[in-house]
Coordinates of N, CA and C in Angstrom, one line a residue:
M1 N 17.1 5.0 -1.1 CA 16.4 6.2 -0.7 C 17.0 7.4 -1.4
N2 N 16.2 8.3 -1.9 CA 16.6 9.4 -2.7 C 16.0 10.7 -2.0
G3 N 16.6 11.2 -1.0 CA 16.1 12.3 -0.2 C 15.8 13.6 -1.0
P4 N 16.8 14.0 -1.8 CA 16.5 15.3 -2.6 C 15.3 15.1 -3.6
A5 N 15.3 14.0 -4.2 CA 14.1 13.8 -5.2 C 12.8 13.8 -4.4
A6 N 12.8 13.1 -3.3 CA 11.6 13.1 -2.5 C 11.2 14.5 -2.0
A7 N 12.2 15.3 -1.6 CA 11.9 16.7 -1.2 C 11.3 17.5 -2.3
V8 N 11.9 17.4 -3.5 CA 11.3 18.1 -4.7 C 9.9 17.6 -5.0
L9 N 9.7 16.3 -5.0 CA 8.4 15.8 -5.3 C 7.4 16.2 -4.2
L10 N 7.7 16.3 -3.0 CA 6.8 16.7 -1.9 C 6.5 18.2 -2.1
S11 N 7.5 19.0 -2.4 CA 7.3 20.4 -2.7 C 6.3 20.6 -3.9
S12 N 6.6 19.8 -4.9 CA 5.7 19.9 -6.1 C 4.3 19.5 -5.8
A13 N 4.1 18.4 -4.9 CA 2.8 18.0 -4.5 C 2.0 19.1 -3.8
I14 N 2.7 19.8 -2.9 CA 2.1 20.8 -2.1 C 1.7 22.0 -3.0
F15 N 2.6 22.4 -4.0 CA 2.3 23.5 -4.9 C 1.1 23.1 -5.8
V16 N 1.2 21.9 -6.4 CA 0.1 21.5 -7.3 C -1.2 21.3 -6.6
G17 N -1.1 20.8 -5.3 CA -2.3 20.6 -4.5 C -2.9 22.0 -4.2
G18 N -2.1 23.0 -3.9 CA -2.6 24.3 -3.7 C -3.3 24.9 -4.9
L19 N -2.8 24.6 -6.1 CA -3.5 25.1 -7.3 C -4.8 24.4 -7.4
G20 N -4.8 23.1 -7.2 CA -6.1 22.3 -7.3 C -7.1 22.8 -6.3
I21 N -6.7 23.1 -5.1 CA -7.7 23.6 -4.1 C -8.2 25.0 -4.5
A22 N -7.3 25.9 -5.0 CA -7.7 27.2 -5.4 C -8.7 27.1 -6.5
I23 N -8.5 26.2 -7.4 CA -9.4 26.1 -8.6 C -10.7 25.5 -8.2
K24 N -10.6 24.3 -7.5 CA -11.8 23.6 -7.2 C -12.7 24.2 -6.1
Y25 N -12.1 24.6 -5.0 CA -12.9 25.1 -3.9 C -13.1 26.6 -3.8
F26 N -12.2 27.3 -4.5 CA -12.3 28.8 -4.4 C -12.6 29.4 -5.8
G27 N -12.8 28.5 -6.8 CA -13.3 29.0 -8.1 C -12.3 29.9 -8.9
H28 N -11.0 29.7 -8.7 CA -10.0 30.5 -9.4 C -9.8 29.9 -10.8
T29 N -10.8 30.0 -11.6 CA -10.6 29.5 -13.0 C -9.6 30.2 -13.8
E30 N -9.2 31.4 -13.4 CA -8.2 32.1 -14.2 C -6.8 31.5 -14.1
L31 N -6.7 30.5 -13.2 CA -5.4 29.7 -13.1 C -5.4 28.6 -14.1
I32 N -6.5 28.4 -14.8 CA -6.5 27.3 -15.9 C -6.0 27.9 -17.2
A33 N -5.0 27.2 -17.7 CA -4.4 27.6 -19.0 C -5.4 27.6 -20.1
G34 N -5.5 28.6 -20.9 CA -6.4 28.7 -22.0 C -7.8 29.1 -21.6
Y35 N -8.0 29.5 -20.3 CA -9.4 29.8 -19.9 C -9.8 31.1 -20.5
D36 N -11.0 31.0 -21.1 CA -11.7 32.2 -21.7 C -13.1 32.3 -21.2
P37 N -13.3 33.3 -20.3 CA -14.6 33.5 -19.7 C -15.7 33.7 -20.7
D38 N -15.4 34.2 -21.9 CA -16.5 34.4 -22.9 C -17.0 33.1 -23.5
T39 N -16.3 32.0 -23.4 CA -16.7 30.8 -24.0 C -17.2 29.7 -23.0
V40 N -16.9 30.0 -21.8 CA -17.3 29.0 -20.7 C -18.8 29.1 -20.4
T41 N -19.5 28.0 -20.4 CA -20.9 28.0 -20.1 C -21.2 27.7 -18.6
D42 N -20.3 26.9 -18.0 CA -20.5 26.5 -16.6 C -19.2 26.6 -15.9
E43 N -18.9 27.8 -15.3 CA -17.7 28.0 -14.7 C -17.5 27.2 -13.4
G44 N -18.5 26.9 -12.7 CA -18.4 26.1 -11.5 C -18.1 24.6 -11.8
G45 N -18.7 24.1 -12.9 CA -18.5 22.8 -13.4 C -17.0 22.6 -13.9
L46 N -16.6 23.6 -14.6 CA -15.2 23.6 -15.1 C -14.2 23.6 -13.9
A47 N -14.4 24.5 -12.9 CA -13.6 24.6 -11.8 C -13.5 23.2 -11.0
S48 N -14.7 22.6 -10.9 CA -14.7 21.3 -10.2 C -14.0 20.2 -11.0
F49 N -14.2 20.2 -12.3 CA -13.6 19.2 -13.1 C -12.1 19.3 -13.1
V50 N -11.6 20.5 -13.4 CA -10.2 20.7 -13.5 C -9.5 20.6 -12.2
G51 N -10.1 21.2 -11.1 CA -9.5 21.2 -9.8 C -9.4 19.7 -9.3
T52 N -10.4 18.9 -9.5 CA -10.4 17.5 -9.1 C -9.2 16.8 -9.7
N53 N -9.1 17.0 -11.0 CA -8.0 16.3 -11.7 C -6.6 16.8 -11.3
I54 N -6.5 18.0 -11.0 CA -5.2 18.6 -10.5 C -4.9 18.0 -9.2
L55 N -5.9 17.8 -8.3 CA -5.7 17.2 -7.0 C -5.3 15.8 -7.2
V56 N -5.8 15.1 -8.2 CA -5.3 13.7 -8.4 C -3.8 13.7 -8.8
V57 N -3.4 14.7 -9.6 CA -1.9 14.8 -9.9 C -1.1 15.1 -8.6
A58 N -1.7 15.9 -7.8 CA -1.0 16.2 -6.5 C -0.8 14.9 -5.7
G59 N -1.9 14.1 -5.6 CA -1.8 12.9 -4.9 C -0.8 11.9 -5.5
L60 N -0.7 11.9 -6.8 CA 0.3 11.0 -7.5 C 1.7 11.5 -7.1
L61 N 1.9 12.8 -7.1 CA 3.2 13.3 -6.7 C 3.5 13.0 -5.3
L62 N 2.6 13.1 -4.4 CA 2.8 12.7 -3.0 C 3.1 11.3 -2.9
A63 N 2.4 10.4 -3.6 CA 2.7 9.0 -3.5 C 4.1 8.7 -4.1
L64 N 4.5 9.3 -5.1 CA 5.8 9.2 -5.7 C 6.9 9.7 -4.7
A65 N 6.6 10.7 -4.0 CA 7.5 11.3 -3.0 C 7.7 10.2 -1.8
V66 N 6.7 9.6 -1.4 CA 6.8 8.6 -0.4 C 7.6 7.4 -0.9
L67 N 7.3 7.0 -2.1 CA 8.0 5.9 -2.7 C 9.5 6.2 -2.8
E68 N 9.8 7.4 -3.3 CA 11.2 7.8 -3.4 C 11.9 7.8 -2.1
S69 N 11.2 8.2 -1.0 CA 11.9 8.3 0.3 C 12.0 6.9 1.0
T70 N 11.3 5.9 0.5 CA 11.3 4.6 1.2 C 12.0 3.5 0.4
Q71 N 12.1 3.7 -0.9 CA 12.7 2.6 -1.7 C 14.1 3.0 -2.1
P72 N 14.9 2.0 -2.5 CA 16.3 2.3 -3.0 C 16.2 3.2 -4.3
A73 N 17.1 4.1 -4.5 CA 17.0 5.0 -5.6 C 17.2 4.3 -6.9
D74 N 17.8 3.1 -6.9 CA 18.0 2.4 -8.2 C 17.1 1.2 -8.3
G75 N 16.0 1.1 -7.5 CA 15.2 0.0 -7.4 C 14.2 -0.1 -8.6
A76 N 13.7 -1.3 -8.8 CA 12.8 -1.6 -9.9 C 11.4 -0.9 -9.6
A77 N 11.1 -0.9 -8.3 CA 9.8 -0.3 -7.9 C 9.7 1.2 -8.2
T78 N 10.8 1.8 -8.0 CA 10.9 3.3 -8.3 C 10.8 3.5 -9.8
D79 N 11.5 2.7 -10.6 CA 11.5 2.9 -12.0 C 10.1 2.7 -12.5
A80 N 9.4 1.6 -12.1 CA 8.0 1.3 -12.5 C 7.1 2.4 -12.1
A81 N 7.3 2.9 -10.9 CA 6.4 4.0 -10.4 C 6.5 5.2 -11.3
W82 N 7.8 5.6 -11.7 CA 8.0 6.8 -12.5 C 7.3 6.6 -13.9
I83 N 7.4 5.4 -14.5 CA 6.8 5.1 -15.8 C 5.3 5.2 -15.6
G84 N 4.7 4.6 -14.6 CA 3.3 4.6 -14.3 C 2.8 6.1 -14.1
F85 N 3.6 6.8 -13.4 CA 3.3 8.2 -13.1 C 3.2 9.0 -14.4
L86 N 4.2 8.8 -15.3 CA 4.2 9.5 -16.6 C 3.0 9.1 -17.4
I87 N 2.7 7.9 -17.5 CA 1.5 7.4 -18.3 C 0.2 8.0 -17.8
V88 N 0.0 8.0 -16.4 CA -1.2 8.5 -15.9 C -1.3 10.0 -16.1
V89 N -0.2 10.7 -15.9 CA -0.2 12.2 -16.1 C -0.5 12.5 -17.5
F90 N 0.1 11.8 -18.5 CA -0.3 12.1 -19.9 C -1.7 11.8 -20.2
A91 N -2.2 10.7 -19.6 CA -3.6 10.3 -19.8 C -4.6 11.4 -19.2
L92 N -4.2 11.8 -18.0 CA -5.0 12.9 -17.3 C -5.0 14.2 -18.1
T93 N -3.8 14.5 -18.7 CA -3.7 15.7 -19.5 C -4.7 15.6 -20.7
G94 N -4.7 14.5 -21.4 CA -5.6 14.3 -22.5 C -7.1 14.4 -22.0
W95 N -7.4 13.8 -20.9 CA -8.7 13.8 -20.3 C -9.1 15.2 -20.0
L96 N -8.2 16.0 -19.4 CA -8.5 17.4 -19.1 C -8.8 18.2 -20.3
I97 N -8.0 18.0 -21.4 CA -8.2 18.8 -22.6 C -9.5 18.5 -23.2
V98 N -9.8 17.2 -23.4 CA -11.1 16.8 -24.0 C -12.3 17.1 -23.1
G99 N -12.2 16.7 -21.8 CA -13.3 16.9 -20.9 C -13.7 18.3 -20.7
S100 N -12.7 19.2 -20.7 CA -13.0 20.7 -20.5 C -13.8 21.3 -21.6
R101 N -13.8 20.7 -22.7 CA -14.6 21.2 -23.9 C -16.1 21.2 -23.6
R102 N -16.5 20.3 -22.8 CA -18.0 20.2 -22.5 C -18.5 21.4 -21.8
F103 N -17.6 22.2 -21.2 CA -18.0 23.4 -20.5 C -17.9 24.7 -21.4
E104 N -17.6 24.5 -22.7 CA -17.5 25.6 -23.6 C -18.7 25.6 -24.5
R105 N -19.1 26.8 -24.9 CA -20.2 26.9 -25.8 C -19.7 26.7 -27.2
G106 N -20.5 26.0 -28.0 CA -20.1 25.7 -29.4 C -20.1 27.0 -30.3
E107 N -19.3 27.0 -31.3 CA -19.2 28.2 -32.1 C -19.7 27.9 -33.5

């Protein structure tokens, strides 16, 4: 069990989840890095797409926090979870970059 790591992960999940909710449900697209209102064609679609994926990351952080608080700190399950987390977050980052372009007007 790694209490400090679990606490940091839980805090991160709450923060990232708050960002996801603000973007998806309240339309705060200005929180999206690189957002340019002059090039976006569907602001609501962009907010939904990005917000949903950010909420997925928050869920992954929450799952990792639970795992960190219940498994031994040096356990194989914890190591595998961290590797899986990194792979999924990198994949989601790529998906967000590529997928967000469909909401931009071509130049």
